[in-house]
Amino acid sequence: MRRTSLSRRAFTLIELLVVIAIIAILIALLVPAVQKVREAANRTQCANNLKQMGLAFHNHHDVYKAFPSGGTLWSDTLRVWTGASGTSLPAEYTKQSWGWGYQILPYIEQKDLWLMPSDNAVVDNPIKVYNCPSARPQYRFSYTQAGANAFHWMWDYNGNGGTWGNWDGLDKSRNSLDGPIVPSSNRSGVTSKIKRITSGTANVILIGEKHLSAPAQHGVSGCSDDQGWVDGWDNDAISFCRGSSSSGAIQPPKPFSGNTDCGLYFGSCHGAMQSVFCDGAVHNIKFNIAPQTWLAVCQINGELTFNFQDIE
């Protein structure tokens, strides 16, 4: 019997290179689409985070007839309790040293964390709602200032403190106190209620994404990113329209940059800054928003009439 041998033809080098080139082109076409879908999902998650925080503010208002406060000075690193530390309930918004991020915990399904006796144990907990997935991973920094010795988890959102303000003081001489979030009333003498927002809750920003420098995006602690979500009236947790000076230039939200500064400004890594307003609605604020419109959005008593052409 005659056996027939079957020859098997291999790919030539040119054919192999063509196949590799086609695969590379397909990947190049696919990657941007995947990144676009991922960013859309991240933006949706970020908007949902802001919505939950806005609802938490309103739930707090339903209970206490007031919004959470901005706490007290950054150097007040220990919680205030209604009785002996760790043996009673945490103090409410009028006396609490820790800021609004801590005060709304019971309204974002974190009541057990709010009640936890150990301060160091509380601050060493990441809160998923406080992280924008596009901004950076969740980061944990060691914090040893003002007598503290603990690990704090960072967050990516700041409350609206109004036109201008300063972390070194809590009264009218250092702060405009014309935002929906004010320092604890036992220090500032002001309580923030919905009826105080005379320009309308639909016209005033409550919480927005905060500006992060390049080091902060990559896990390097800085002066505006060290105490994290428990921080009180400080640049970790509060931003202003003009920064720390009553005569400072109006600073609309800005895209993330390499600049390392002490913050107090809003910003975003998205194409616009996402924010929740005092009525609970989530909006995107364009980076090129007109300065006077941005000023009006930051004030609870702004008299400037504006439209929402810069706000989506």
Short mmCIF file of N, CA, C and O in Angstrom, two decimals, residues 113-242:
data_model
loop_
_atom_site.label_atom_id
_atom_site.label_comp_id
_atom_site.label_asym_id
_atom_site.label_seq_id
_atom_site.Cartn_x
_atom_site.Cartn_y
_atom_site.Cartn_z
N LEU A 113 -20.54 52.41 63.20
CA LEU A 113 -19.25 53.09 63.17
C LEU A 113 -19.35 54.42 63.93
O LEU A 113 -18.43 54.79 64.66
N TRP A 114 -20.45 55.12 63.79
CA TRP A 114 -20.68 56.38 64.49
C TRP A 114 -20.62 56.18 66.01
O TRP A 114 -20.10 57.03 66.74
N LEU A 115 -21.11 55.04 66.47
CA LEU A 115 -21.17 54.75 67.91
C LEU A 115 -19.90 54.09 68.45
O LEU A 115 -19.74 53.97 69.67
N MET A 116 -19.00 53.66 67.60
CA MET A 116 -17.82 52.94 68.04
C MET A 116 -17.05 53.74 69.10
O MET A 116 -16.75 54.93 68.89
N PRO A 117 -16.71 53.16 70.24
CA PRO A 117 -16.10 53.92 71.34
C PRO A 117 -14.73 54.50 71.05
O PRO A 117 -14.41 55.60 71.48
N SER A 118 -13.90 53.77 70.33
CA SER A 118 -12.52 54.21 70.10
C SER A 118 -12.42 55.17 68.92
O SER A 118 -12.78 54.82 67.80
N ASP A 119 -11.89 56.37 69.18
CA ASP A 119 -11.69 57.33 68.10
C ASP A 119 -10.76 56.78 67.04
O ASP A 119 -11.00 56.92 65.84
N ASN A 120 -9.66 56.16 67.47
CA ASN A 120 -8.68 55.64 66.52
C ASN A 120 -9.28 54.54 65.65
O ASN A 120 -8.92 54.39 64.48
N ALA A 121 -10.18 53.77 66.21
CA ALA A 121 -10.83 52.71 65.43
C ALA A 121 -11.77 53.31 64.39
O ALA A 121 -11.90 52.79 63.28
N VAL A 122 -12.45 54.39 64.74
CA VAL A 122 -13.38 55.03 63.80
C VAL A 122 -12.64 55.60 62.61
O VAL A 122 -13.00 55.35 61.45
N VAL A 123 -11.58 56.38 62.88
CA VAL A 123 -10.88 57.06 61.77
C VAL A 123 -10.17 56.07 60.86
O VAL A 123 -9.89 56.39 59.70
N ASP A 124 -9.90 54.86 61.34
CA ASP A 124 -9.21 53.87 60.53
C ASP A 124 -10.20 52.99 59.77
O ASP A 124 -10.04 51.77 59.70
N ASN A 125 -11.23 53.61 59.23
CA ASN A 125 -12.23 52.89 58.44
C ASN A 125 -12.50 53.64 57.13
O ASN A 125 -12.83 54.83 57.15
N PRO A 126 -12.34 52.95 56.00
CA PRO A 126 -12.70 53.59 54.73
C PRO A 126 -14.21 53.58 54.54
O PRO A 126 -14.90 52.64 54.95
N ILE A 127 -14.73 54.64 53.94
CA ILE A 127 -16.16 54.73 53.64
C ILE A 127 -16.30 54.79 52.12
O ILE A 127 -15.87 55.76 51.49
N LYS A 128 -16.88 53.76 51.53
CA LYS A 128 -16.95 53.67 50.07
C LYS A 128 -17.67 54.87 49.46
O LYS A 128 -17.29 55.36 48.39
N VAL A 129 -18.72 55.35 50.11
CA VAL A 129 -19.49 56.47 49.59
C VAL A 129 -18.64 57.74 49.49
O VAL A 129 -18.96 58.64 48.72
N TYR A 130 -17.56 57.81 50.24
CA TYR A 130 -16.73 59.01 50.26
C TYR A 130 -15.58 58.97 49.24
O TYR A 130 -14.71 59.84 49.26
N ASN A 131 -15.58 57.97 48.37
CA ASN A 131 -14.51 57.84 47.39
C ASN A 131 -15.05 57.90 45.97
O ASN A 131 -15.96 57.16 45.62
N CYS A 132 -14.51 58.81 45.16
CA CYS A 132 -14.83 58.85 43.73
C CYS A 132 -13.88 57.90 43.01
O CYS A 132 -12.66 58.11 43.04
N PRO A 133 -14.37 56.85 42.37
CA PRO A 133 -13.49 55.85 41.77
C PRO A 133 -12.61 56.38 40.64
O PRO A 133 -11.58 55.78 40.33
N SER A 134 -13.00 57.49 40.03
CA SER A 134 -12.16 58.08 38.99
C SER A 134 -11.02 58.90 39.57
O SER A 134 -10.00 59.10 38.92
N ALA A 135 -11.21 59.41 40.78
CA ALA A 135 -10.23 60.33 41.37
C ALA A 135 -8.96 59.59 41.81
O ALA A 135 -7.84 60.01 41.50
N ARG A 136 -9.13 58.48 42.53
CA ARG A 136 -7.99 57.75 43.07
C ARG A 136 -8.51 56.54 43.83
O ARG A 136 -9.71 56.47 44.17
N PRO A 137 -7.63 55.60 44.15
CA PRO A 137 -8.03 54.51 45.06
C PRO A 137 -8.24 55.09 46.47
O PRO A 137 -7.90 56.23 46.74
N GLN A 138 -8.79 54.30 47.36
CA GLN A 138 -8.93 54.74 48.73
C GLN A 138 -7.56 54.69 49.41
O GLN A 138 -6.86 53.68 49.35
N TYR A 139 -7.19 55.82 50.06
CA TYR A 139 -5.87 55.92 50.68
C TYR A 139 -5.98 56.09 52.19
O TYR A 139 -6.88 56.75 52.69
N ARG A 140 -5.01 55.51 52.88
CA ARG A 140 -4.93 55.53 54.33
C ARG A 140 -3.59 56.17 54.72
O ARG A 140 -2.53 55.69 54.34
N PHE A 141 -3.67 57.27 55.47
CA PHE A 141 -2.46 57.99 55.86
C PHE A 141 -2.28 57.97 57.38
O PHE A 141 -3.27 58.00 58.13
N SER A 142 -1.05 57.99 57.81
CA SER A 142 -0.74 58.15 59.23
C SER A 142 -0.87 59.63 59.59
O SER A 142 -0.40 60.50 58.86
N TYR A 143 -1.54 59.90 60.73
CA TYR A 143 -1.73 61.30 61.14
C TYR A 143 -1.27 61.46 62.59
O TYR A 143 -1.76 60.77 63.49
N THR A 144 -0.32 62.38 62.80
CA THR A 144 0.26 62.54 64.14
C THR A 144 0.24 63.99 64.62
O THR A 144 0.85 64.31 65.63
N GLN A 145 -0.45 64.89 63.91
CA GLN A 145 -0.50 66.28 64.34
C GLN A 145 -1.46 66.46 65.52
O GLN A 145 -2.35 65.66 65.75
N ALA A 146 -1.26 67.58 66.23
CA ALA A 146 -2.15 67.97 67.33
C ALA A 146 -2.35 66.85 68.35
O ALA A 146 -3.44 66.70 68.92
N GLY A 147 -1.32 66.06 68.58
CA GLY A 147 -1.40 65.01 69.58
C GLY A 147 -2.04 63.72 69.11
O GLY A 147 -2.15 62.77 69.88
N ALA A 148 -2.47 63.68 67.85
CA ALA A 148 -3.10 62.46 67.34
C ALA A 148 -2.04 61.43 66.99
O ALA A 148 -0.88 61.77 66.73
N ASN A 149 -2.44 60.19 66.96
CA ASN A 149 -1.54 59.11 66.56
C ASN A 149 -2.41 57.98 66.01
O ASN A 149 -2.70 57.01 66.69
N ALA A 150 -2.83 58.14 64.76
CA ALA A 150 -3.78 57.19 64.19
C ALA A 150 -3.63 57.16 62.67
O ALA A 150 -2.95 57.98 62.08
N PHE A 151 -4.31 56.19 62.08
CA PHE A 151 -4.39 56.12 60.63
C PHE A 151 -5.76 56.64 60.20
O PHE A 151 -6.79 56.22 60.72
N HIS A 152 -5.76 57.58 59.25
CA HIS A 152 -6.99 58.18 58.75
C HIS A 152 -7.19 57.82 57.29
O HIS A 152 -6.22 57.79 56.51
N TRP A 153 -8.43 57.58 56.91
CA TRP A 153 -8.76 57.31 55.52
C TRP A 153 -9.24 58.60 54.85
O TRP A 153 -10.05 59.36 55.42
N MET A 154 -8.74 58.84 53.64
CA MET A 154 -9.05 60.07 52.92
C MET A 154 -10.40 59.97 52.20
O MET A 154 -10.99 58.91 52.06
N TRP A 155 -10.85 61.14 51.73
CA TRP A 155 -12.08 61.18 50.94
C TRP A 155 -11.93 62.20 49.83
O TRP A 155 -10.96 62.95 49.79
N ASP A 156 -12.91 62.25 48.92
CA ASP A 156 -12.78 63.02 47.70
C ASP A 156 -13.85 64.10 47.54
O ASP A 156 -14.06 64.61 46.43
N TYR A 157 -14.50 64.48 48.64
CA TYR A 157 -15.59 65.46 48.56
C TYR A 157 -15.42 66.52 49.65
O TYR A 157 -14.90 66.23 50.73
N ASN A 158 -15.87 67.74 49.34
CA ASN A 158 -15.86 68.83 50.32
C ASN A 158 -17.22 69.49 50.40
O ASN A 158 -17.96 69.54 49.40
N GLY A 159 -17.55 69.99 51.59
CA GLY A 159 -18.78 70.72 51.77
C GLY A 159 -18.59 72.19 51.40
O GLY A 159 -17.47 72.71 51.39
N ASN A 160 -19.69 72.86 51.10
CA ASN A 160 -19.65 74.27 50.72
C ASN A 160 -19.70 75.17 51.95
O ASN A 160 -20.72 75.26 52.62
N GLY A 161 -18.59 75.84 52.20
CA GLY A 161 -18.52 76.77 53.33
C GLY A 161 -18.91 78.19 52.99
O GLY A 161 -18.89 79.05 53.87
N GLY A 162 -19.24 78.46 51.72
CA GLY A 162 -19.66 79.80 51.34
C GLY A 162 -18.61 80.57 50.56
O GLY A 162 -17.78 80.01 49.85
N THR A 163 -18.63 81.88 50.71
CA THR A 163 -17.77 82.77 49.91
C THR A 163 -16.29 82.60 50.25
O THR A 163 -15.45 82.44 49.38
N TRP A 164 -15.97 82.65 51.53
CA TRP A 164 -14.57 82.52 51.94
C TRP A 164 -14.50 82.04 53.38
O TRP A 164 -15.47 82.15 54.13
N GLY A 165 -13.35 81.50 53.78
CA GLY A 165 -13.22 81.04 55.15
C GLY A 165 -11.80 80.58 55.45
O GLY A 165 -10.97 80.44 54.56
N ASN A 166 -11.56 80.35 56.72
CA ASN A 166 -10.21 80.03 57.17
C ASN A 166 -10.27 78.96 58.24
O ASN A 166 -11.09 79.01 59.16
N TRP A 167 -9.37 78.00 58.14
CA TRP A 167 -9.34 76.90 59.11
C TRP A 167 -8.75 77.29 60.45
O TRP A 167 -8.78 76.52 61.39
N ASP A 168 -8.20 78.50 60.58
CA ASP A 168 -7.61 78.94 61.84
C ASP A 168 -8.61 79.67 62.75
O ASP A 168 -8.25 80.10 63.84
N GLY A 169 -9.83 79.85 62.29
CA GLY A 169 -10.82 80.54 63.10
C GLY A 169 -12.22 80.11 62.70
O GLY A 169 -12.45 79.66 61.58
N LEU A 170 -13.17 80.25 63.63
CA LEU A 170 -14.52 79.75 63.38
C LEU A 170 -15.57 80.85 63.38
O LEU A 170 -16.73 80.58 63.07
N ASP A 171 -15.20 82.08 63.69
CA ASP A 171 -16.21 83.13 63.82
C ASP A 171 -16.28 83.98 62.55
O ASP A 171 -15.62 83.74 61.55
N LYS A 172 -17.11 85.03 62.63
CA LYS A 172 -17.36 85.89 61.47
C LYS A 172 -16.12 86.65 61.03
O LYS A 172 -15.99 87.03 59.87
N SER A 173 -15.17 86.87 61.92
CA SER A 173 -13.97 87.61 61.54
C SER A 173 -13.06 86.79 60.62
O SER A 173 -12.24 87.36 59.91
N ARG A 174 -13.21 85.47 60.63
CA ARG A 174 -12.37 84.61 59.80
C ARG A 174 -13.17 83.86 58.73
O ARG A 174 -12.58 83.16 57.91
N ASN A 175 -14.48 83.98 58.74
CA ASN A 175 -15.32 83.22 57.82
C ASN A 175 -16.54 84.03 57.41
O ASN A 175 -17.11 84.77 58.23
N SER A 176 -16.94 83.87 56.16
CA SER A 176 -18.16 84.55 55.71
C SER A 176 -19.41 83.92 56.31
O SER A 176 -20.42 84.61 56.49
N LEU A 177 -19.35 82.63 56.61
CA LEU A 177 -20.49 81.90 57.20
C LEU A 177 -21.76 82.06 56.37
O LEU A 177 -22.88 82.08 56.90
N ASP A 178 -21.60 82.17 55.05
CA ASP A 178 -22.76 82.30 54.16
C ASP A 178 -22.93 81.09 53.26
O ASP A 178 -23.54 81.18 52.20
N GLY A 179 -22.40 79.96 53.70
CA GLY A 179 -22.63 78.70 53.00
C GLY A 179 -23.61 77.84 53.76
O GLY A 179 -23.95 78.13 54.92
N PRO A 180 -24.09 76.75 53.19
CA PRO A 180 -25.04 75.87 53.89
C PRO A 180 -24.39 75.06 55.01
O PRO A 180 -25.10 74.48 55.82
N ILE A 181 -23.05 75.01 55.05
CA ILE A 181 -22.35 74.31 56.13
C ILE A 181 -21.54 75.34 56.91
O ILE A 181 -20.79 76.13 56.34
N VAL A 182 -21.73 75.34 58.23
CA VAL A 182 -21.04 76.28 59.11
C VAL A 182 -20.38 75.49 60.25
O VAL A 182 -20.74 74.33 60.49
N PRO A 183 -19.42 76.08 60.95
CA PRO A 183 -18.82 75.38 62.09
C PRO A 183 -19.87 75.10 63.18
O PRO A 183 -20.96 75.69 63.18
N SER A 184 -19.55 74.20 64.10
CA SER A 184 -20.47 73.88 65.20
C SER A 184 -20.97 75.16 65.85
O SER A 184 -20.19 76.07 66.13
N SER A 185 -22.25 75.22 66.14
CA SER A 185 -22.87 76.47 66.59
C SER A 185 -22.36 76.92 67.95
O SER A 185 -22.41 78.12 68.25
N ASN A 186 -21.87 76.01 68.78
CA ASN A 186 -21.36 76.45 70.07
C ASN A 186 -20.06 77.24 69.92
O ASN A 186 -19.61 77.89 70.86
N ARG A 187 -19.45 77.17 68.72
CA ARG A 187 -18.24 77.94 68.45
C ARG A 187 -18.51 79.11 67.50
O ARG A 187 -17.94 80.18 67.64
N SER A 188 -19.37 78.89 66.51
CA SER A 188 -19.62 79.93 65.50
C SER A 188 -20.82 80.81 65.83
O SER A 188 -20.93 81.93 65.32
N GLY A 189 -21.74 80.30 66.65
CA GLY A 189 -22.95 81.05 66.96
C GLY A 189 -23.99 80.96 65.87
O GLY A 189 -24.99 81.68 65.90
N VAL A 190 -23.78 80.07 64.88
CA VAL A 190 -24.70 79.97 63.74
C VAL A 190 -25.18 78.53 63.60
O VAL A 190 -24.40 77.58 63.77
N THR A 191 -26.46 78.36 63.32
CA THR A 191 -27.03 77.05 63.02
C THR A 191 -27.58 77.09 61.61
O THR A 191 -28.30 78.01 61.24
N SER A 192 -27.22 76.10 60.80
CA SER A 192 -27.63 76.09 59.40
C SER A 192 -28.92 75.30 59.22
O SER A 192 -28.96 74.09 59.46
N LYS A 193 -29.96 76.00 58.81
CA LYS A 193 -31.26 75.38 58.56
C LYS A 193 -31.71 75.69 57.14
O LYS A 193 -31.23 76.64 56.52
N ILE A 194 -32.62 74.89 56.62
CA ILE A 194 -33.10 75.10 55.26
C ILE A 194 -33.70 76.50 55.10
O ILE A 194 -33.47 77.17 54.09
N LYS A 195 -34.43 76.96 56.09
CA LYS A 195 -35.06 78.28 55.98
C LYS A 195 -34.03 79.40 55.92
O LYS A 195 -34.36 80.53 55.53
N ARG A 196 -32.79 79.11 56.29
CA ARG A 196 -31.72 80.11 56.22
C ARG A 196 -31.26 80.33 54.78
O ARG A 196 -30.66 81.36 54.47
N ILE A 197 -31.56 79.38 53.89
CA ILE A 197 -31.13 79.47 52.49
C ILE A 197 -32.14 80.30 51.71
O ILE A 197 -33.04 79.78 51.05
N THR A 198 -31.99 81.60 51.80
CA THR A 198 -32.99 82.50 51.21
C THR A 198 -32.95 82.56 49.69
O THR A 198 -33.92 82.97 49.06
N SER A 199 -31.84 82.17 49.09
CA SER A 199 -31.76 82.19 47.63
C SER A 199 -32.33 80.92 47.01
O SER A 199 -32.37 80.78 45.79
N GLY A 200 -32.79 79.98 47.85
CA GLY A 200 -33.44 78.77 47.36
C GLY A 200 -32.53 77.57 47.35
O GLY A 200 -31.39 77.63 46.88
N THR A 201 -33.02 76.45 47.88
CA THR A 201 -32.19 75.25 47.99
C THR A 201 -31.75 74.72 46.62
O THR A 201 -30.71 74.06 46.51
N ALA A 202 -32.54 74.99 45.57
CA ALA A 202 -32.19 74.51 44.23
C ALA A 202 -31.07 75.33 43.60
O ALA A 202 -30.57 74.98 42.53
N ASN A 203 -30.68 76.42 44.25
CA ASN A 203 -29.69 77.34 43.67
C ASN A 203 -28.36 77.35 44.40
O ASN A 203 -27.48 78.14 44.05
N VAL A 204 -28.21 76.50 45.42
CA VAL A 204 -26.99 76.56 46.24
C VAL A 204 -26.36 75.18 46.32
O VAL A 204 -27.01 74.18 46.66
N ILE A 205 -25.06 75.12 46.05
CA ILE A 205 -24.33 73.86 46.14
C ILE A 205 -24.15 73.46 47.60
O ILE A 205 -23.92 74.31 48.47
N LEU A 206 -24.28 72.18 47.89
CA LEU A 206 -24.11 71.65 49.24
C LEU A 206 -22.77 70.93 49.38
O LEU A 206 -21.96 71.26 50.25
N ILE A 207 -22.51 69.97 48.50
CA ILE A 207 -21.27 69.19 48.53
C ILE A 207 -20.79 69.00 47.09
O ILE A 207 -21.61 68.77 46.18
N GLY A 208 -19.50 69.10 46.89
CA GLY A 208 -18.94 68.86 45.56
C GLY A 208 -17.63 68.09 45.65
O GLY A 208 -17.08 67.88 46.74
N GLU A 209 -17.14 67.67 44.51
CA GLU A 209 -15.82 67.03 44.48
C GLU A 209 -14.76 68.06 44.84
O GLU A 209 -14.89 69.24 44.49
N LYS A 210 -13.72 67.64 45.53
CA LYS A 210 -12.67 68.59 45.90
C LYS A 210 -11.46 68.46 44.99
O LYS A 210 -11.20 67.39 44.43
N HIS A 211 -10.75 69.56 44.84
CA HIS A 211 -9.56 69.56 44.00
C HIS A 211 -8.45 68.74 44.67
O HIS A 211 -8.17 68.91 45.85
N LEU A 212 -7.84 67.86 43.89
CA LEU A 212 -6.74 67.05 44.37
C LEU A 212 -5.50 67.32 43.54
O LEU A 212 -5.56 67.36 42.32
N SER A 213 -4.38 67.52 44.21
CA SER A 213 -3.11 67.70 43.52
C SER A 213 -2.62 66.35 43.01
O SER A 213 -3.13 65.29 43.41
N ALA A 214 -1.60 66.38 42.16
CA ALA A 214 -1.04 65.13 41.64
C ALA A 214 -0.52 64.22 42.75
O ALA A 214 -0.79 63.02 42.75
N PRO A 215 0.21 64.75 43.75
CA PRO A 215 0.65 63.87 44.84
C PRO A 215 -0.51 63.21 45.59
O PRO A 215 -0.45 62.03 45.93
N ALA A 216 -1.57 63.99 45.83
CA ALA A 216 -2.72 63.43 46.54
C ALA A 216 -3.38 62.31 45.76
O ALA A 216 -3.91 61.36 46.35
N GLN A 217 -3.36 62.42 44.44
CA GLN A 217 -3.96 61.37 43.61
C GLN A 217 -3.16 60.07 43.66
O GLN A 217 -3.68 59.02 43.28
N HIS A 218 -1.91 60.17 44.10
CA HIS A 218 -1.04 58.99 44.08
C HIS A 218 -0.56 58.62 45.48
O HIS A 218 0.53 58.09 45.68
N GLY A 219 -1.38 58.93 46.49
CA GLY A 219 -1.13 58.42 47.82
C GLY A 219 -0.13 59.18 48.65
O GLY A 219 0.42 58.64 49.61
N VAL A 220 0.12 60.46 48.32
CA VAL A 220 1.03 61.28 49.11
C VAL A 220 0.23 62.27 49.94
O VAL A 220 -0.54 63.07 49.40
N SER A 221 0.38 62.23 51.24
CA SER A 221 -0.37 63.11 52.13
C SER A 221 0.07 64.56 51.96
O SER A 221 1.24 64.85 51.71
N GLY A 222 -0.87 65.49 52.08
CA GLY A 222 -0.58 66.92 51.98
C GLY A 222 -1.42 67.70 52.95
O GLY A 222 -2.27 67.15 53.66
N CYS A 223 -1.24 69.02 52.98
CA CYS A 223 -1.92 69.82 53.99
C CYS A 223 -3.43 69.88 53.77
O CYS A 223 -4.17 70.19 54.69
N SER A 224 -3.90 69.59 52.56
CA SER A 224 -5.34 69.56 52.34
C SER A 224 -5.86 68.13 52.22
O SER A 224 -6.99 67.91 51.81
N ASP A 225 -5.02 67.18 52.60
CA ASP A 225 -5.40 65.79 52.43
C ASP A 225 -4.64 64.93 53.43
O ASP A 225 -3.78 64.14 53.08
N ASP A 226 -4.97 65.11 54.73
CA ASP A 226 -4.27 64.32 55.73
C ASP A 226 -5.18 63.80 56.84
O ASP A 226 -5.01 62.69 57.31
N GLN A 227 -6.20 64.57 57.24
CA GLN A 227 -7.08 64.09 58.31
C GLN A 227 -8.25 63.25 57.80
O GLN A 227 -8.83 62.48 58.54
N GLY A 228 -8.62 63.44 56.53
CA GLY A 228 -9.66 62.60 55.96
C GLY A 228 -11.08 62.98 56.33
O GLY A 228 -11.38 64.11 56.68
N TRP A 229 -11.97 61.97 56.30
CA TRP A 229 -13.40 62.24 56.36
C TRP A 229 -13.91 62.61 57.75
O TRP A 229 -15.07 63.02 57.89
N VAL A 230 -13.09 62.49 58.80
CA VAL A 230 -13.55 62.91 60.13
C VAL A 230 -13.20 64.38 60.40
O VAL A 230 -13.60 64.92 61.43
N ASP A 231 -12.45 65.00 59.50
CA ASP A 231 -11.94 66.35 59.75
C ASP A 231 -13.07 67.35 59.96
O ASP A 231 -14.15 67.22 59.38
N GLY A 232 -12.79 68.36 60.79
CA GLY A 232 -13.77 69.40 61.06
C GLY A 232 -13.64 70.56 60.10
O GLY A 232 -13.52 70.39 58.89
N TRP A 233 -13.63 71.78 60.64
CA TRP A 233 -13.61 73.00 59.81
C TRP A 233 -12.20 73.20 59.26
O TRP A 233 -11.42 73.98 59.76
N ASP A 234 -11.91 72.49 58.19
CA ASP A 234 -10.56 72.45 57.67
C ASP A 234 -10.62 72.20 56.16
O ASP A 234 -11.67 71.83 55.62
N ASN A 235 -9.48 72.38 55.50
CA ASN A 235 -9.46 72.23 54.05
C ASN A 235 -9.59 70.77 53.59
O ASN A 235 -9.74 70.54 52.41
N ASP A 236 -9.51 69.84 54.48
CA ASP A 236 -9.81 68.44 54.12
C ASP A 236 -11.30 68.25 53.84
O ASP A 236 -11.68 67.30 53.15
N ALA A 237 -12.12 69.11 54.39
CA ALA A 237 -13.57 68.85 54.38
C ALA A 237 -14.42 70.01 53.89
O ALA A 237 -15.61 69.81 53.62
N ILE A 238 -13.86 71.21 53.77
CA ILE A 238 -14.62 72.40 53.42
C ILE A 238 -13.92 73.15 52.29
O ILE A 238 -12.69 73.28 52.28
N SER A 239 -14.68 73.63 51.32
CA SER A 239 -14.16 74.49 50.25
C SER A 239 -14.96 75.78 50.19
O SER A 239 -16.10 75.84 50.68
N PHE A 240 -14.35 76.79 49.57
CA PHE A 240 -14.97 78.11 49.48
C PHE A 240 -14.85 78.67 48.06
O PHE A 240 -13.98 78.25 47.29
N CYS A 241 -15.68 79.64 47.77
CA CYS A 241 -15.67 80.26 46.45
C CYS A 241 -14.41 81.10 46.22
O CYS A 241 -13.85 81.10 45.13
N ARG A 242 -13.95 81.81 47.26
CA ARG A 242 -12.78 82.68 47.14
C ARG A 242 -11.57 82.15 47.91
O ARG A 242 -10.58 82.85 48.04
#
